[in-house]
Coordinates of C-alpha atoms and ligand atoms in Angstrom, one line a residue:
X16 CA -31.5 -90.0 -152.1
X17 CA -28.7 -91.6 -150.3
X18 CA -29.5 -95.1 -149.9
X19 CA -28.8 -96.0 -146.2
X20 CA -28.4 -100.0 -146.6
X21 CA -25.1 -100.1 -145.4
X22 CA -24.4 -98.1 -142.2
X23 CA -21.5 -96.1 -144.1
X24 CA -24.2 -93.7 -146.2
X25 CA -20.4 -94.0 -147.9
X26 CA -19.6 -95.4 -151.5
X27 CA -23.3 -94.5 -153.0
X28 CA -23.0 -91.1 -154.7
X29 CA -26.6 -91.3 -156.1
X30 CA -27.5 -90.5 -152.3
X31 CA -28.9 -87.2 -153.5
X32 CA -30.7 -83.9 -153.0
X33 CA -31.2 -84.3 -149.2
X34 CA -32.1 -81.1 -148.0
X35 CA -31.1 -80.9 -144.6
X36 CA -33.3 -79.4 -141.9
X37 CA -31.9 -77.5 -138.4
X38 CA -34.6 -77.5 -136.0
X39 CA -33.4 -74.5 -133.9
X40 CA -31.1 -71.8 -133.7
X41 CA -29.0 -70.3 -130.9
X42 CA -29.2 -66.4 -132.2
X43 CA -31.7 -66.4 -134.7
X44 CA -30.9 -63.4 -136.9
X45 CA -33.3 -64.4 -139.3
X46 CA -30.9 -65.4 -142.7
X47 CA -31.9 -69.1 -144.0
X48 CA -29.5 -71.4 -145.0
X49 CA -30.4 -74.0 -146.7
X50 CA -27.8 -77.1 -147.4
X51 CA -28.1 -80.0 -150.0
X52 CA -25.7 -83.0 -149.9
X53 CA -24.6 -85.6 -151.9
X54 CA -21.7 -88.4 -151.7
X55 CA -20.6 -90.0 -148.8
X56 CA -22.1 -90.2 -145.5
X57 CA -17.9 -88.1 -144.4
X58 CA -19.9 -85.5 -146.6
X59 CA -23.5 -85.6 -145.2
X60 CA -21.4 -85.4 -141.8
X61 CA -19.5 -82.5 -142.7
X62 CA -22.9 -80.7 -143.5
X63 CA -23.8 -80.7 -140.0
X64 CA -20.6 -79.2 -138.9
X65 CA -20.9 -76.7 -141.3
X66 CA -25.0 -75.6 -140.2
X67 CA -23.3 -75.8 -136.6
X68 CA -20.4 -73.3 -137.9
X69 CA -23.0 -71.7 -139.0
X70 CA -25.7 -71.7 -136.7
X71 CA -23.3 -69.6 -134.3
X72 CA -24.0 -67.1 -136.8
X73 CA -27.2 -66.8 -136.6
X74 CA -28.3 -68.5 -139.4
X75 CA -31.6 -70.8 -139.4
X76 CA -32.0 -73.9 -142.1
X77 CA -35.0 -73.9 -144.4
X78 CA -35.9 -77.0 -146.2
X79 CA -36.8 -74.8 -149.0
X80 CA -33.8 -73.3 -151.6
X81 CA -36.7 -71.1 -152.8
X82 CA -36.8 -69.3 -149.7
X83 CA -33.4 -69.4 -148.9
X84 CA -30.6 -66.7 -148.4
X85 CA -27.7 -69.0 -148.8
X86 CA -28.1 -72.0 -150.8
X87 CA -25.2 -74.6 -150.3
X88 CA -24.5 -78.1 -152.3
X89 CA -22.1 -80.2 -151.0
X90 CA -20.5 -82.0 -153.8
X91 CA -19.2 -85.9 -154.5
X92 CA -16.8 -86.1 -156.9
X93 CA -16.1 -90.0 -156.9
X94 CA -17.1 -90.7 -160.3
X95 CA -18.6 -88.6 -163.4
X96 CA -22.0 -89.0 -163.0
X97 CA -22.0 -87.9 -159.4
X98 CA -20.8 -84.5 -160.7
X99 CA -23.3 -84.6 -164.1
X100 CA -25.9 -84.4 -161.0
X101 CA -24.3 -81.9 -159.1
X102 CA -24.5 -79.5 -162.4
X103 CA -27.7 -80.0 -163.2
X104 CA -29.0 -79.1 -160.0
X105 CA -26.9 -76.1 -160.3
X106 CA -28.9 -75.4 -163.2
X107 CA -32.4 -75.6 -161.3
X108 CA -30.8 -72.9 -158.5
X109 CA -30.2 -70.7 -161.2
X110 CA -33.8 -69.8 -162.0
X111 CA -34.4 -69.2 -158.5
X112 CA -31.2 -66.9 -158.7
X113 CA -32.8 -64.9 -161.2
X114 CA -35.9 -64.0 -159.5
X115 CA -33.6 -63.6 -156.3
X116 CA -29.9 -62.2 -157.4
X117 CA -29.5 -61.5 -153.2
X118 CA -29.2 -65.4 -153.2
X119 CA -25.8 -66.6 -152.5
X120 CA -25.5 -69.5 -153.8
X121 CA -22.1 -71.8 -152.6
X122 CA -20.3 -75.1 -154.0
X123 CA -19.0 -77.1 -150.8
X124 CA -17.0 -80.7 -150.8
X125 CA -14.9 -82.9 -153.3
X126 CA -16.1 -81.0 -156.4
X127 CA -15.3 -77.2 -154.7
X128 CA -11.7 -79.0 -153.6
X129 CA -10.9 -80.7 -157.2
X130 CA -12.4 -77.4 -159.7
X131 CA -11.3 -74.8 -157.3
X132 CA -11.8 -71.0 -158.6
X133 CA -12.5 -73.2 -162.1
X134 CA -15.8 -73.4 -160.6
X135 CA -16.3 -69.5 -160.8
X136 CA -15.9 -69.6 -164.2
X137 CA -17.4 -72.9 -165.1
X138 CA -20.5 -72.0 -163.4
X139 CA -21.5 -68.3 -163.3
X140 CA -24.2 -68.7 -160.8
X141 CA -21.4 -69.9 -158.2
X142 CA -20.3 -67.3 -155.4
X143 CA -18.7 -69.0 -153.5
X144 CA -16.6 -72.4 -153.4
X145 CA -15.1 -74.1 -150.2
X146 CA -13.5 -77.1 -149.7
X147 CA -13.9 -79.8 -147.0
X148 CA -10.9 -78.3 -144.5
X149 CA -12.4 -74.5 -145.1
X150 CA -15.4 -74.3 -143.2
X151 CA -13.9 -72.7 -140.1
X152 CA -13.9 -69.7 -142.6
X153 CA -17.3 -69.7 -144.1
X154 CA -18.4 -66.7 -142.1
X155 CA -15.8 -64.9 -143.0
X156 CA -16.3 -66.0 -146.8
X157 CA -19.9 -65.2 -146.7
X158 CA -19.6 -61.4 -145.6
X159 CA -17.1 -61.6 -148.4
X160 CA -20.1 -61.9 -150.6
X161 CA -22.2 -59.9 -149.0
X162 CA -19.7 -57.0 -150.0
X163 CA -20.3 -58.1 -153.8
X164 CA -17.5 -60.2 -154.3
X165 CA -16.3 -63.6 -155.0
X166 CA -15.1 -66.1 -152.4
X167 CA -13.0 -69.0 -152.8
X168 CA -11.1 -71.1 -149.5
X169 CA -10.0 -74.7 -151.0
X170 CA -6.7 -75.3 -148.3
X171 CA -6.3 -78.5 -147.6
X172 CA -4.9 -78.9 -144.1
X173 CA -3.1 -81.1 -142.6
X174 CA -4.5 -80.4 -138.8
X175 CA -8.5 -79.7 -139.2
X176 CA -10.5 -82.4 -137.7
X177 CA -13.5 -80.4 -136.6
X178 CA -13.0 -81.7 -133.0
X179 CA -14.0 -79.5 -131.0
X180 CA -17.3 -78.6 -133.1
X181 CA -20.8 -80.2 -132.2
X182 CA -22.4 -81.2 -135.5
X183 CA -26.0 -80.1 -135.7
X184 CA -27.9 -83.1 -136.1
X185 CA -29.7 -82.4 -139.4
X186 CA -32.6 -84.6 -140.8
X187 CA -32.0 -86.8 -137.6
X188 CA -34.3 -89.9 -136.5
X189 CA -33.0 -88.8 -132.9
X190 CA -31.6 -92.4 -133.2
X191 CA -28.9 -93.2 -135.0
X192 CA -26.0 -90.7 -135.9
X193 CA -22.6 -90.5 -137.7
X194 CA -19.5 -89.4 -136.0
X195 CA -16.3 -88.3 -138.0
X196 CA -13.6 -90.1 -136.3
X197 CA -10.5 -89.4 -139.0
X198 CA -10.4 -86.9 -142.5
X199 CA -8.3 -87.5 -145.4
X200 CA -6.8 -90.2 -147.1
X201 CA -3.2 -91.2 -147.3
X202 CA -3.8 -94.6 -149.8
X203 CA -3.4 -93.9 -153.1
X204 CA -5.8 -96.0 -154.5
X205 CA -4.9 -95.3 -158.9
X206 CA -8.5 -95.1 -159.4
X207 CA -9.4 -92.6 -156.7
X208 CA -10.1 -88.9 -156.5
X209 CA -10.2 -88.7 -152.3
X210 CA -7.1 -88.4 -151.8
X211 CA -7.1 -85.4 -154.1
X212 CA -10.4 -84.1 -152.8
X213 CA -9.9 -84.6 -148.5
X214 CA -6.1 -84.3 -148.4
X215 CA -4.0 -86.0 -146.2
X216 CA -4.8 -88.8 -143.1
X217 CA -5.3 -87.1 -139.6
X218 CA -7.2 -88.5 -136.8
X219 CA -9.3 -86.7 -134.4
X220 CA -8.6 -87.0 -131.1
X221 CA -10.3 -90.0 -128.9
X222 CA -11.5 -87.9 -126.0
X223 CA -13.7 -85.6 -128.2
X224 CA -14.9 -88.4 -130.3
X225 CA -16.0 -90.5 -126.8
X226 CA -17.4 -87.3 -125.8
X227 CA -19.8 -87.3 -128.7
X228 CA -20.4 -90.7 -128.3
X229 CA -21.5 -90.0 -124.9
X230 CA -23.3 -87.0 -125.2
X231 CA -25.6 -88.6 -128.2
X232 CA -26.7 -91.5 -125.7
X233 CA -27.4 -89.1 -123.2
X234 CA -29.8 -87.4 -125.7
X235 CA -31.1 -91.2 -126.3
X236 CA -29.4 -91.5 -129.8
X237 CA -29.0 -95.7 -129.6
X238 CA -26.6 -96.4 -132.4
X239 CA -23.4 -94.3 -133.7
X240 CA -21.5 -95.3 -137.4
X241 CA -17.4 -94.4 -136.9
X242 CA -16.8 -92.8 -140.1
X243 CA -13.4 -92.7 -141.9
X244 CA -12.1 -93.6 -145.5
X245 CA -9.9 -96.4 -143.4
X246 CA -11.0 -96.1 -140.6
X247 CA -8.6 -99.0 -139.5
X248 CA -5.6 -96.6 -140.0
X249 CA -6.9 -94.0 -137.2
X250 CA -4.1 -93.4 -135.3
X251 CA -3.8 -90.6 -132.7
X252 CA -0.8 -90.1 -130.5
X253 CA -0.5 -87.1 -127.4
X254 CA 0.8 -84.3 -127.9
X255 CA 2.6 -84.0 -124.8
X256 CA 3.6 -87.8 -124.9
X257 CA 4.5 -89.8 -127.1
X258 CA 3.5 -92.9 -125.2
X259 CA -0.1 -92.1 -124.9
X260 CA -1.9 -93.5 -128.4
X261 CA -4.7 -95.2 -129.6
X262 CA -5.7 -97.7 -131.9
X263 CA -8.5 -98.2 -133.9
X264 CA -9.4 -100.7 -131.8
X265 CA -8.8 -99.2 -128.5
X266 CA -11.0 -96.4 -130.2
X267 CA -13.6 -98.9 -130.6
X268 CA -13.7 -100.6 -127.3
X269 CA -13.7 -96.9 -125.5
X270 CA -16.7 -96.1 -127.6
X271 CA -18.5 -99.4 -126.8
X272 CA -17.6 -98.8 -123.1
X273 CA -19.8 -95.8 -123.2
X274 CA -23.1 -98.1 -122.1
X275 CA -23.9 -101.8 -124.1
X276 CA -27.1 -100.2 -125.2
X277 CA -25.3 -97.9 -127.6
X278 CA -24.8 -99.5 -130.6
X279 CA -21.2 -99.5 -133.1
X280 CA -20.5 -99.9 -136.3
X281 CA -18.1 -98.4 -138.3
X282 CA -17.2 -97.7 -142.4
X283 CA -14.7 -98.3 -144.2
X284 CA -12.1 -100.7 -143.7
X285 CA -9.2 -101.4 -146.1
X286 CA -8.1 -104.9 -146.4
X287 CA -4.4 -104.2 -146.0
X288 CA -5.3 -102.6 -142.5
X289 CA -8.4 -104.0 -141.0
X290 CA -6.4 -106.1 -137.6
X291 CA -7.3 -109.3 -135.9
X292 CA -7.0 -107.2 -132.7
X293 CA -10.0 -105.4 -134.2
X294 CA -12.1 -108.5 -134.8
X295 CA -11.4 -109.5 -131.5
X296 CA -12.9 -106.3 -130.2
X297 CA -15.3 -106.9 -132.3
X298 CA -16.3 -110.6 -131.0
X299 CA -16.0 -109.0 -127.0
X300 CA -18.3 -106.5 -127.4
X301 CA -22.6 -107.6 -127.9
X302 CA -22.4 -104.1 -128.9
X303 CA -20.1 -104.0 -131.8
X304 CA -21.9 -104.8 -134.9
X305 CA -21.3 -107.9 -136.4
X306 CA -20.8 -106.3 -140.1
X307 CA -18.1 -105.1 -141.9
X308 CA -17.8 -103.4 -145.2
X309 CA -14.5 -104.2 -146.9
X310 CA -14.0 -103.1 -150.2
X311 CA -12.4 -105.8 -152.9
X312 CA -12.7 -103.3 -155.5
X313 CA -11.6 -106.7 -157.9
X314 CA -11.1 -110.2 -157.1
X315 CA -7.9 -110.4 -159.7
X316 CA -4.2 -110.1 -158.1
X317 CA -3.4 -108.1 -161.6
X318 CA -6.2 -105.5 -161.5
X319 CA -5.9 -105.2 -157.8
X320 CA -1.5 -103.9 -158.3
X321 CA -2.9 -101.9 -160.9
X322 CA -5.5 -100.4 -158.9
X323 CA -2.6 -100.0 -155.9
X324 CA -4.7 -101.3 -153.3
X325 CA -1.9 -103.2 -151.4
X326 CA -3.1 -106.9 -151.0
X327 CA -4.1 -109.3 -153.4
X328 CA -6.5 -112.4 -154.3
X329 CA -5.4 -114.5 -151.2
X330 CA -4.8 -111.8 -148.9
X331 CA -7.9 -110.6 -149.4
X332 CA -9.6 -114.3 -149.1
X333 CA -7.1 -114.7 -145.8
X334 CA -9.1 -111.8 -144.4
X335 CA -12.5 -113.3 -145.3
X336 CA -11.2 -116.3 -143.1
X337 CA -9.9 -114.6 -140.5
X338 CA -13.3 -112.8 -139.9
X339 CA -15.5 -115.8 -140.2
X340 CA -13.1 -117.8 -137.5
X341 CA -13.4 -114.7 -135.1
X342 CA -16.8 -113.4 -135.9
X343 CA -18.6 -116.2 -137.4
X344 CA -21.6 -114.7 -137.4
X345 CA -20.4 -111.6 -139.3
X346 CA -22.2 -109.6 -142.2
X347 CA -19.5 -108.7 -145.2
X348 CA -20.7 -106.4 -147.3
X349 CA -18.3 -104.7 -150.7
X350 CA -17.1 -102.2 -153.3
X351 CA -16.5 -103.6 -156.8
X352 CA -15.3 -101.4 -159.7
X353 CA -15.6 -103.5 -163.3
X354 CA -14.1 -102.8 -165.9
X355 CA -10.5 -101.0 -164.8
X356 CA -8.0 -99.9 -167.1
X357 CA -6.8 -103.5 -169.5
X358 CA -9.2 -105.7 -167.3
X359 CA -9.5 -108.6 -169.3
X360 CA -12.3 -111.0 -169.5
X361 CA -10.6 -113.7 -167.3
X362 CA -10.0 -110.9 -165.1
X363 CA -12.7 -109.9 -164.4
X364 CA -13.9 -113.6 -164.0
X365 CA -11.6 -113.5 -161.0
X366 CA -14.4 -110.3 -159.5
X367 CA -17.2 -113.0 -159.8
X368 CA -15.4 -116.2 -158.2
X369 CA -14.5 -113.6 -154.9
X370 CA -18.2 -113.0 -155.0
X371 CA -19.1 -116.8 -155.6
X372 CA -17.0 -117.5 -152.6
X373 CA -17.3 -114.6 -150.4
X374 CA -21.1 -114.6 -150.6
X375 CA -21.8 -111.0 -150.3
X376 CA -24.6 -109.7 -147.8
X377 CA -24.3 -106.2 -149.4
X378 CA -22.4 -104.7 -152.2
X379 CA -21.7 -102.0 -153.9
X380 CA -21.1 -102.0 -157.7
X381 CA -20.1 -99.5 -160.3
X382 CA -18.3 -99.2 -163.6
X383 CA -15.1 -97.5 -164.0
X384 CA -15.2 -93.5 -164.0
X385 CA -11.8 -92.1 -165.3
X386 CA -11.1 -89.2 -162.7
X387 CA -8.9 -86.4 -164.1
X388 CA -5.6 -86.4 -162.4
X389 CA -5.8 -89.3 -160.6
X390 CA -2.8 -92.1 -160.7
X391 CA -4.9 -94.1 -163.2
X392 CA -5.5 -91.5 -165.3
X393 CA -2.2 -90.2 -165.5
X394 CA -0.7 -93.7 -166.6
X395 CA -3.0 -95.7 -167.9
X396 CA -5.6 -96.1 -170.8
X397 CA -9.1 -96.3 -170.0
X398 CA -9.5 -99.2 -172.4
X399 CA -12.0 -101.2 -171.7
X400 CA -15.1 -100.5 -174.3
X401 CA -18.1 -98.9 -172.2
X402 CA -20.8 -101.7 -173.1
X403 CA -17.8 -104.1 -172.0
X404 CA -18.2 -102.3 -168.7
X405 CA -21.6 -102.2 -168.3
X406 CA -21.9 -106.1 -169.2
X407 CA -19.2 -107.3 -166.9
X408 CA -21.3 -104.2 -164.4
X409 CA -24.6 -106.1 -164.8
X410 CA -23.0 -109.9 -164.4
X411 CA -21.7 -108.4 -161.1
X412 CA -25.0 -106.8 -159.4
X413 CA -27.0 -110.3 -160.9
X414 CA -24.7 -113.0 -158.9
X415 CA -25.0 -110.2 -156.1
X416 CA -28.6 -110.5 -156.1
X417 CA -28.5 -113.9 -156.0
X418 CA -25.6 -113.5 -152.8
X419 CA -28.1 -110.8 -151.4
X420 CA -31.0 -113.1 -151.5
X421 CA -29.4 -116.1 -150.1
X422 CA -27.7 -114.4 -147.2
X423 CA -31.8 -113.0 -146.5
X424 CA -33.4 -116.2 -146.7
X425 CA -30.5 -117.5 -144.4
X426 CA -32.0 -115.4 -141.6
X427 CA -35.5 -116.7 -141.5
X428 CA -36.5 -118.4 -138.9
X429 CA -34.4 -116.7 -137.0
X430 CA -34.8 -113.9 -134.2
X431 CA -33.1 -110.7 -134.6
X432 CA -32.5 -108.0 -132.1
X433 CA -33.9 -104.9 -133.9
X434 CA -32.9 -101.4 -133.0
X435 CA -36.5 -100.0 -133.7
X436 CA -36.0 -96.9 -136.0
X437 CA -39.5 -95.5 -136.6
X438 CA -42.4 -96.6 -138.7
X439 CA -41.8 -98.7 -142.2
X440 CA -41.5 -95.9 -145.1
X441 CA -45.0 -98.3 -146.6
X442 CA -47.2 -98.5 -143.9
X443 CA -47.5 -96.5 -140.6
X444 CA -49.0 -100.2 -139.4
X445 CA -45.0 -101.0 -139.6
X446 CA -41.9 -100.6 -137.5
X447 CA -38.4 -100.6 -139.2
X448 CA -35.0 -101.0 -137.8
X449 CA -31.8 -102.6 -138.6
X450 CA -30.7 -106.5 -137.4
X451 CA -27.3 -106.3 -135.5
X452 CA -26.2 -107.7 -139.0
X453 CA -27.5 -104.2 -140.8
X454 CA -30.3 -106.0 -142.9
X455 CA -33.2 -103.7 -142.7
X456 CA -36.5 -105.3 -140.8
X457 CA -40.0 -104.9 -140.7
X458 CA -42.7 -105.8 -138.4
X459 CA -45.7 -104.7 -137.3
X460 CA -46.2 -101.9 -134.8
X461 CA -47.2 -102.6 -131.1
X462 CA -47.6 -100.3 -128.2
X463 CA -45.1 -101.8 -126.3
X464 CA -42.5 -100.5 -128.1
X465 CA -40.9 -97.2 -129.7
X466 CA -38.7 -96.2 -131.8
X467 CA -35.5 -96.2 -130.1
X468 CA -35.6 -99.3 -128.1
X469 CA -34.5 -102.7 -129.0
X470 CA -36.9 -106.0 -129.9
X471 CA -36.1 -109.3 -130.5
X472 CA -37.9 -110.2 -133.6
X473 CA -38.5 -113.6 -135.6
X474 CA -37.8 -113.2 -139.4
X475 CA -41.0 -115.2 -141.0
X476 CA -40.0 -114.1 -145.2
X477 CA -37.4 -112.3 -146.7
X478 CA -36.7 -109.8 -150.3
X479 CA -33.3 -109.4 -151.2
X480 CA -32.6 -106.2 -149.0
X481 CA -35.3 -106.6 -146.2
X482 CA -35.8 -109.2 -143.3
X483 CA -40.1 -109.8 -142.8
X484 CA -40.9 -110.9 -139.1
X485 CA -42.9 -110.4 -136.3
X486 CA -42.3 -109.7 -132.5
X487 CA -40.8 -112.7 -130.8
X488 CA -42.3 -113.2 -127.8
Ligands
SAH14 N1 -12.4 -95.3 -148.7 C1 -13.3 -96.2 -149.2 C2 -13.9 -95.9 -150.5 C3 -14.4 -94.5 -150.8 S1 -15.0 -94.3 -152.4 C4 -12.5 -97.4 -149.5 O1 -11.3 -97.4 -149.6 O2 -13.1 -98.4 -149.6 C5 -16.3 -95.5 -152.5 C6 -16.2 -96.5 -153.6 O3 -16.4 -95.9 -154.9 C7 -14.9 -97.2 -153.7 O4 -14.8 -98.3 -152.9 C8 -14.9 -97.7 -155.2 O5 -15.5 -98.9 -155.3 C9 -15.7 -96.6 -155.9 N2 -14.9 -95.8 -156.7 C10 -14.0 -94.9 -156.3 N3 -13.4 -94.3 -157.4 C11 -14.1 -94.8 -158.5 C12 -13.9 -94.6 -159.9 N4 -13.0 -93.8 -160.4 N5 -14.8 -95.2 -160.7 C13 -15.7 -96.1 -160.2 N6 -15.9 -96.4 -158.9 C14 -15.0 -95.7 -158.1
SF4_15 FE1 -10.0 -93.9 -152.3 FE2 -8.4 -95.9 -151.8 FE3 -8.5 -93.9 -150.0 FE4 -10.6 -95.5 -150.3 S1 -8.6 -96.1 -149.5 S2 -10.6 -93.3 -150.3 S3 -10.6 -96.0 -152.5 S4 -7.7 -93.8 -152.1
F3S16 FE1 -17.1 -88.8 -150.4 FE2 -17.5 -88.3 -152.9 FE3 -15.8 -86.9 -151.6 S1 -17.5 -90.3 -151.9 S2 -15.0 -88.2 -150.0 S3 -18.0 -87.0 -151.2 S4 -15.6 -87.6 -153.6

């Protein structure tokens, strides 16, 4: 499943197999749809706009692909393995295709956009494939099957942010949601399939996003995740004027505005782009998490040209600084990728001093995937020796876990102010909720409190990923 540690589901393509659940329909003509996604949480979001697109129709979700009349997966792409998965589940629809040859069965996301009509033939069992700017059209693609052909939509566009559609909140805690604030990706990262997979950078327009904002308090949601691929890029300007724009962190402060018991965070910032005027907000606001997630992909200047991410070592480390001066209590959390193409031993050296001095809360860790057609792949080897990856991998996630544990045992004794989720997945005896900081937390249950409301709560022991406590009173 996706892990939900970091308040971006993002970067964690092993989030799997969710099945996604709509509780009710508006015209219930009686065809299920059932819809599995994996990748980023910009994926699990786009889900919910597609069972809204397609909850218009008529169509009601069953948690059940057995049962279903359209079965959807919507695919990651990000490195191999993510795709390996996305086949072999594939595989497991097929038998239920066989019983049921009725069953349409349909390839959404970054896989749909980057095989295209390959996917046809690649996977017989496929009837339809639809990337991430197409599902305005999946109605129109479905009756296309229904008729006994084929259907394939994979336009990019340079337009589509979904504005004015209402996701359907799927799987939901009636708590804490995601709101797509920006598509696409205009960084060309050499390592990177997005930009390939979402197309181009647009941002969607402040007033709808506010309105969401607003509208999931009102229905006692408590927390909302800003989700972008750099999300410190958004940038929307007026149609009718040009004078009238907004800033990612004018975005933010609106969406804080919206009541201080509405909780913010956002995912991901890019180094290059992440401003001080957005700390600042970030500092103003009790509401604003105190966390950021900012990639270093590699702590070498070398690796990080070759990768094209646009800042190096110091830059990078300059940031660090500048957060802990304006947010000193801030959570960091990362990306690293070991193992890029002519990496070097020293180099990758370099990965484990950023760690040594950043002092990770969270990270994220993979080896290199070569993607086909990327930059990197175009011009350079993918020389570094597999078990050479996988070492330099495993040093990585060990001084992590050493990071993770120390940033834990930092917070006890300590009283957090817990957004109370629901019960502990353990023990129904348990609450769980997130510190301001994103660590997870557990306490025990009283009847004073719900899910949904906040409580301060003094940390007593701490694992590497979970803060221990009990009601402070
Ligand atoms: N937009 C986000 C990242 C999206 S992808 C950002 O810029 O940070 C999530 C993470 O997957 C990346 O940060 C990177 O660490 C990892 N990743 C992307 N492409 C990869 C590849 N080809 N091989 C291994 N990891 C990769
Ligand atoms: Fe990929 Fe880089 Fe864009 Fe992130 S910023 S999605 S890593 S190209
Ligand atoms: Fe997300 Fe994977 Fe696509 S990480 S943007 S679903 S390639």
């Amino acid at each position: 499943m996706l892990e939900l540690n970091i308040p971006s589901k993002e970067h964690d393509e092993s989030r799997q197999g969710e099945a996604l659940v709509l509780d009710s329909s508006k015209n219930n003509d009686g065809r299920k749809l059932y819809v599995e996604s994996y990748g980023c949480a910009m994926n699990f979001s786009d889900s919910e706009i597609v069972a809204s697109i397609l909850s218009e129709e008529g169509f009601i979700t069953t948690p059940d692909f057995n049962e279903a009349d359209v079965v959807f997966i919507n695919t990651c792409s990000i490195r191999e393995n993510a795709e390996t998965r996305v086949r072999n589940r594939l595989k497991e629809f097929s038998a239920s295709k066989a019983k049921r040859p009725d069953m349409i069965v349909g390839v959404l996301g970054c896989m749909a956009e980057r095989l295209k009509s390959k996917f046809l033939e690649e996977e017989k069992l496929v009837d339809l494939v639809v990337g991430p700017d197409a599902y305005r059209d999946l109605p129109n693609l479905i009756n296309k099957v229904d008729d006994g052909s084929k259907a394939v939509n994979v336009l990019l566009s340079r337009e589509e942010t979904y504005a004015d559609i209402s996701p359907v909140r799927l799987n939901s805690n009636g708590i804490t949601a995601f709101i797509s604030i920006m598509r696409g990706c205009d960084n060309m990262c050499s390592f990177c399939v997005v930009p390939f997979t979402r197309g181009r950078e647009r941002s969607r327009d402040p007033f709808s996003i506010v309105k969401e904002a607003q509208d999931l308090f009102d229905a006692g949601y408590r927390e909302v995740t800003l989700l972008g691929q750099n999300v410190d890029s958004y940038k929307w300007k007026s149609a009718d004027s040009e004078e009238i724009s907004v800033n990612f962190a004018q975005l933010l402060e609106k969406v804080a505005l919206v009541s201080p018991d509405l909780r913010v965070r956002f995912s991901t910032s890019h180094p290059k782009d992440i401003t001080d005027e957005v700390l600042y907000a970030m500092a103003k606001y009790e509401n604003i998490c105190k966390y950021i997630h900012l990639p270093v992909q590699s702590g070498n200047t070398r690796i990080l040209e070759v990768m094209n991410r646009t800042y190096d070592r110091e830059w990078y480390m300059e940031k660090i600084n500048s957060i802990r001066r304006i947010i000193p209590e801030c959570a960091i959390s990362t990306d690293i990728i070991t193992g890029f193409c002519s990496e070097t031993e020293e180099e990758h050296q370099d990965t484990l001093s950023m760690q040594e001095f950043v002092k990770y809360e969270f990270a994220y860790m993979f080896s290199y995937s070569e993607r086909p057609g990327t930059p990197a792949a175009k011009k350079f080897k993918d020389d570094v020796p597999e078990d050479v990856k996988k070492r330099r991998l495993e040093e990585v996630i060990a001084l992590q876990q050493i990071h993770g544990n120390y940033r834990t045992q930092q917070r006890v004794g300590k009283v957090e102010k817990v957004l109370i989720e629901g019960f502990s997945k353990k023990s129904k005896a348990d609450y769980c909720g997130r510190s301001d900081q994103n660590f997870m937390v557990v306490f025990p249950v009283s009847d004073e409190y719900k899910p949904g409301q906040y409580v301060n709560v003094l940390i007593e022991r701490a694992t590497s990923a979970t803060l221990i406590g009990k009601i402070a009173q």
